[in-house]
Amino acid sequence: MICCLQHGNARKWEALANCLVNMDFFVPRGIVIKKDANTIILENPGYIRTGKEQMLKGGISDPRNKALMKMFNLIGIGEHAGSGVPDIYAVWDSQGWRKPIVKEEYTPDRTILILPFTEKEAEKTSGKSRVLSSGSENHKNQKSNSGLPF
């Protein structure tokens, strides 16, 4: 995938550009983007050409739409380095959010990237009753205002 959602001029568009450069235009249904208060889901038609395991490791780039990728590169979006998904995971980890989820569906082929904006600690304690001190609640509110463009 092309880089990740980060602060900065071009970075906020790279996840969408990634959907476009990896989209299989011959598979039914186009790109679907869903957003709610805690999650963004990016779906594009087509399977992961490098395989899910390799995509999560990074290092190999194999876009379906190379000309489109070149156009994005010319305006400063994307790198063609195969480092996008590991970069997304690194940003989510640095923000303290739950790990992104990559899913593949078949018949028709579809790749789905789920980007949760909920904190890791909320995931760990969701099944237990918890008491938050006012200090930790303030920290939680500050993190949720991270400045991402979504």
mmCIF file of C-alpha atoms in Angstrom:
data_model
loop_
_atom_site.group_PDB
_atom_site.id
_atom_site.type_symbol
_atom_site.label_atom_id
_atom_site.label_comp_id
_atom_site.label_asym_id
_atom_site.label_seq_id
_atom_site.Cartn_x
_atom_site.Cartn_y
_atom_site.Cartn_z
ATOM 1 C CA MET A 1 0.000 0.000 0.000
ATOM 2 C CA ILE A 2 1.028 3.580 -0.421
ATOM 3 C CA CYS A 3 2.070 5.229 2.819
ATOM 4 C CA CYS A 4 -0.252 5.992 5.641
ATOM 5 C CA LEU A 5 -2.560 8.556 7.166
ATOM 6 C CA GLN A 6 -0.293 11.112 8.791
ATOM 7 C CA HIS A 7 -0.208 14.807 9.418
ATOM 8 C CA GLY A 8 0.962 16.870 6.461
ATOM 9 C CA ASN A 9 -0.193 18.095 3.088
ATOM 10 C CA ALA A 10 -0.138 14.996 0.902
ATOM 11 C CA ARG A 11 -0.132 12.252 3.545
ATOM 12 C CA LYS A 12 -3.866 12.485 4.219
ATOM 13 C CA TRP A 13 -4.659 11.437 0.638
ATOM 14 C CA GLU A 14 -2.367 8.444 0.404
ATOM 15 C CA ALA A 15 -4.730 5.786 1.779
ATOM 16 C CA LEU A 16 -7.305 6.784 -0.829
ATOM 17 C CA ALA A 17 -4.655 6.886 -3.559
ATOM 18 C CA ASN A 18 -3.641 3.391 -2.473
ATOM 19 C CA CYS A 19 -7.190 2.137 -3.040
ATOM 20 C CA LEU A 20 -7.137 3.595 -6.533
ATOM 21 C CA VAL A 21 -3.743 2.240 -7.603
ATOM 22 C CA ASN A 22 -4.575 -1.254 -6.338
ATOM 23 C CA MET A 23 -8.174 -1.363 -7.561
ATOM 24 C CA ASP A 24 -9.141 -4.099 -10.003
ATOM 25 C CA PHE A 25 -11.373 -2.257 -12.470
ATOM 26 C CA PHE A 26 -12.676 -5.557 -13.892
ATOM 27 C CA VAL A 27 -14.266 -6.740 -10.613
ATOM 28 C CA PRO A 28 -17.816 -5.610 -9.702
ATOM 29 C CA ARG A 29 -18.344 -2.758 -7.242
ATOM 30 C CA GLY A 30 -15.992 0.131 -6.908
ATOM 31 C CA ILE A 31 -14.163 1.624 -3.981
ATOM 32 C CA VAL A 32 -16.259 1.953 -0.840
ATOM 33 C CA ILE A 33 -15.270 4.249 2.016
ATOM 34 C CA LYS A 34 -17.227 4.114 5.266
ATOM 35 C CA LYS A 35 -16.626 6.412 8.205
ATOM 36 C CA ASP A 36 -18.112 6.663 11.655
ATOM 37 C CA ALA A 37 -16.911 8.259 14.875
ATOM 38 C CA ASN A 38 -14.408 5.480 15.666
ATOM 39 C CA THR A 39 -13.498 3.824 12.353
ATOM 40 C CA ILE A 40 -12.702 4.352 8.703
ATOM 41 C CA ILE A 41 -13.142 1.383 6.372
ATOM 42 C CA LEU A 42 -11.545 1.442 2.917
ATOM 43 C CA GLU A 43 -12.625 -1.278 0.491
ATOM 44 C CA ASN A 44 -11.406 -1.824 -3.032
ATOM 45 C CA PRO A 45 -12.156 -4.528 -5.574
ATOM 46 C CA GLY A 46 -9.402 -7.068 -6.163
ATOM 47 C CA TYR A 47 -7.263 -9.449 -4.151
ATOM 48 C CA ILE A 48 -3.902 -8.524 -2.596
ATOM 49 C CA ARG A 49 -1.413 -9.290 -5.376
ATOM 50 C CA THR A 50 1.596 -9.728 -3.091
ATOM 51 C CA GLY A 51 -0.404 -11.788 -0.584
ATOM 52 C CA LYS A 52 -1.612 -10.586 2.785
ATOM 53 C CA GLU A 53 1.449 -11.807 4.712
ATOM 54 C CA GLN A 54 3.874 -9.993 2.380
ATOM 55 C CA MET A 55 1.711 -6.870 2.377
ATOM 56 C CA LEU A 56 1.845 -6.760 6.191
ATOM 57 C CA LYS A 57 5.656 -7.206 6.130
ATOM 58 C CA GLY A 58 6.166 -4.619 3.390
ATOM 59 C CA GLY A 59 9.048 -4.199 0.986
ATOM 60 C CA ILE A 60 7.347 -5.306 -2.237
ATOM 61 C CA SER A 61 5.124 -3.012 -4.291
ATOM 62 C CA ASP A 62 2.946 -4.460 -7.060
ATOM 63 C CA PRO A 63 0.235 -1.941 -7.963
ATOM 64 C CA ARG A 64 -2.358 -2.894 -10.577
ATOM 65 C CA ASN A 65 -2.531 0.609 -12.000
ATOM 66 C CA LYS A 66 1.083 1.669 -12.496
ATOM 67 C CA ALA A 67 0.282 4.739 -14.612
ATOM 68 C CA LEU A 68 -2.067 6.021 -11.913
ATOM 69 C CA MET A 69 0.604 5.407 -9.289
ATOM 70 C CA LYS A 70 3.097 7.367 -11.385
ATOM 71 C CA MET A 71 0.647 10.290 -11.561
ATOM 72 C CA PHE A 72 0.273 10.280 -7.764
ATOM 73 C CA ASN A 73 4.078 10.098 -7.391
ATOM 74 C CA LEU A 74 4.445 13.198 -9.588
ATOM 75 C CA ILE A 75 2.275 15.219 -7.182
ATOM 76 C CA GLY A 76 4.054 13.864 -4.103
ATOM 77 C CA ILE A 77 1.634 11.145 -3.021
ATOM 78 C CA GLY A 78 3.005 7.634 -2.510
ATOM 79 C CA GLU A 79 6.435 6.080 -2.806
ATOM 80 C CA HIS A 80 6.164 2.757 -4.687
ATOM 81 C CA ALA A 81 8.208 1.142 -1.922
ATOM 82 C CA GLY A 82 5.717 -1.405 -0.559
ATOM 83 C CA SER A 83 5.967 0.200 2.874
ATOM 84 C CA GLY A 84 2.445 1.591 3.160
ATOM 85 C CA VAL A 85 0.755 -1.013 5.329
ATOM 86 C CA PRO A 86 3.652 -1.304 7.810
ATOM 87 C CA ASP A 87 3.654 2.524 7.944
ATOM 88 C CA ILE A 88 -0.071 2.554 8.723
ATOM 89 C CA TYR A 89 0.475 0.041 11.530
ATOM 90 C CA ALA A 90 3.343 2.180 12.901
ATOM 91 C CA VAL A 91 1.190 5.331 12.951
ATOM 92 C CA TRP A 92 -1.651 3.504 14.686
ATOM 93 C CA ASP A 93 0.773 2.096 17.260
ATOM 94 C CA SER A 94 2.325 5.522 17.915
ATOM 95 C CA GLN A 95 -1.146 7.007 18.428
ATOM 96 C CA GLY A 96 -2.052 4.238 20.877
ATOM 97 C CA TRP A 97 -4.944 3.020 18.709
ATOM 98 C CA ARG A 98 -6.057 -0.561 18.126
ATOM 99 C CA LYS A 99 -4.274 -2.314 15.257
ATOM 100 C CA PRO A 100 -5.707 -1.867 11.759
ATOM 101 C CA ILE A 101 -7.308 -4.945 10.244
ATOM 102 C CA VAL A 102 -6.706 -6.156 6.685
ATOM 103 C CA LYS A 103 -9.303 -8.566 5.306
ATOM 104 C CA GLU A 104 -9.744 -10.246 1.965
ATOM 105 C CA GLU A 105 -13.053 -11.439 0.557
ATOM 106 C CA TYR A 106 -13.540 -13.636 -2.482
ATOM 107 C CA THR A 107 -16.279 -13.999 -5.108
ATOM 108 C CA PRO A 108 -15.941 -11.197 -5.912
ATOM 109 C CA ASP A 109 -12.395 -10.420 -4.776
ATOM 110 C CA ARG A 110 -12.235 -7.507 -2.362
ATOM 111 C CA THR A 111 -9.579 -6.027 -0.058
ATOM 112 C CA ILE A 112 -10.754 -4.273 3.105
ATOM 113 C CA LEU A 113 -8.691 -2.065 5.416
ATOM 114 C CA ILE A 114 -10.302 -1.236 8.753
ATOM 115 C CA LEU A 115 -8.731 1.702 10.599
ATOM 116 C CA PRO A 116 -10.044 1.904 14.189
ATOM 117 C CA PHE A 117 -9.596 5.124 16.170
ATOM 118 C CA THR A 118 -10.160 3.526 19.566
ATOM 119 C CA GLU A 119 -7.400 3.260 22.126
ATOM 120 C CA LYS A 120 -5.642 -0.026 22.798
ATOM 121 C CA GLU A 121 -6.407 0.183 26.519
ATOM 122 C CA ALA A 122 -10.103 0.569 25.743
ATOM 123 C CA GLU A 123 -9.898 -2.691 23.786
ATOM 124 C CA LYS A 124 -8.186 -4.516 26.657
ATOM 125 C CA THR A 125 -10.654 -3.346 29.298
ATOM 126 C CA SER A 126 -13.863 -3.342 27.255
ATOM 127 C CA GLY A 127 -15.151 -6.538 28.904
ATOM 128 C CA LYS A 128 -14.283 -5.432 32.437
ATOM 129 C CA SER A 129 -15.663 -2.664 34.580
ATOM 130 C CA ARG A 130 -13.109 0.074 34.840
ATOM 131 C CA VAL A 131 -12.650 3.189 36.874
ATOM 132 C CA LEU A 132 -10.849 6.056 35.191
ATOM 133 C CA SER A 133 -9.242 8.797 37.204
ATOM 134 C CA SER A 134 -9.816 12.306 35.927
ATOM 135 C CA GLY A 135 -6.157 12.427 34.853
ATOM 136 C CA SER A 136 -6.414 9.427 32.567
ATOM 137 C CA GLU A 137 -9.716 10.692 31.139
ATOM 138 C CA ASN A 138 -8.053 13.996 30.221
ATOM 139 C CA HIS A 139 -5.214 12.095 28.519
ATOM 140 C CA LYS A 140 -7.772 10.056 26.560
ATOM 141 C CA ASN A 141 -9.532 13.229 25.356
ATOM 142 C CA GLN A 142 -6.248 14.804 24.272
ATOM 143 C CA LYS A 143 -5.257 11.736 22.212
ATOM 144 C CA SER A 144 -8.584 11.626 20.395
ATOM 145 C CA ASN A 145 -7.918 15.121 19.026
ATOM 146 C CA SER A 146 -4.868 13.965 17.065
ATOM 147 C CA GLY A 147 -5.420 16.254 14.113
ATOM 148 C CA LEU A 148 -5.958 13.546 11.484
ATOM 149 C CA PRO A 149 -7.947 14.911 8.583
ATOM 150 C CA PHE A 150 -10.853 12.512 9.069
#
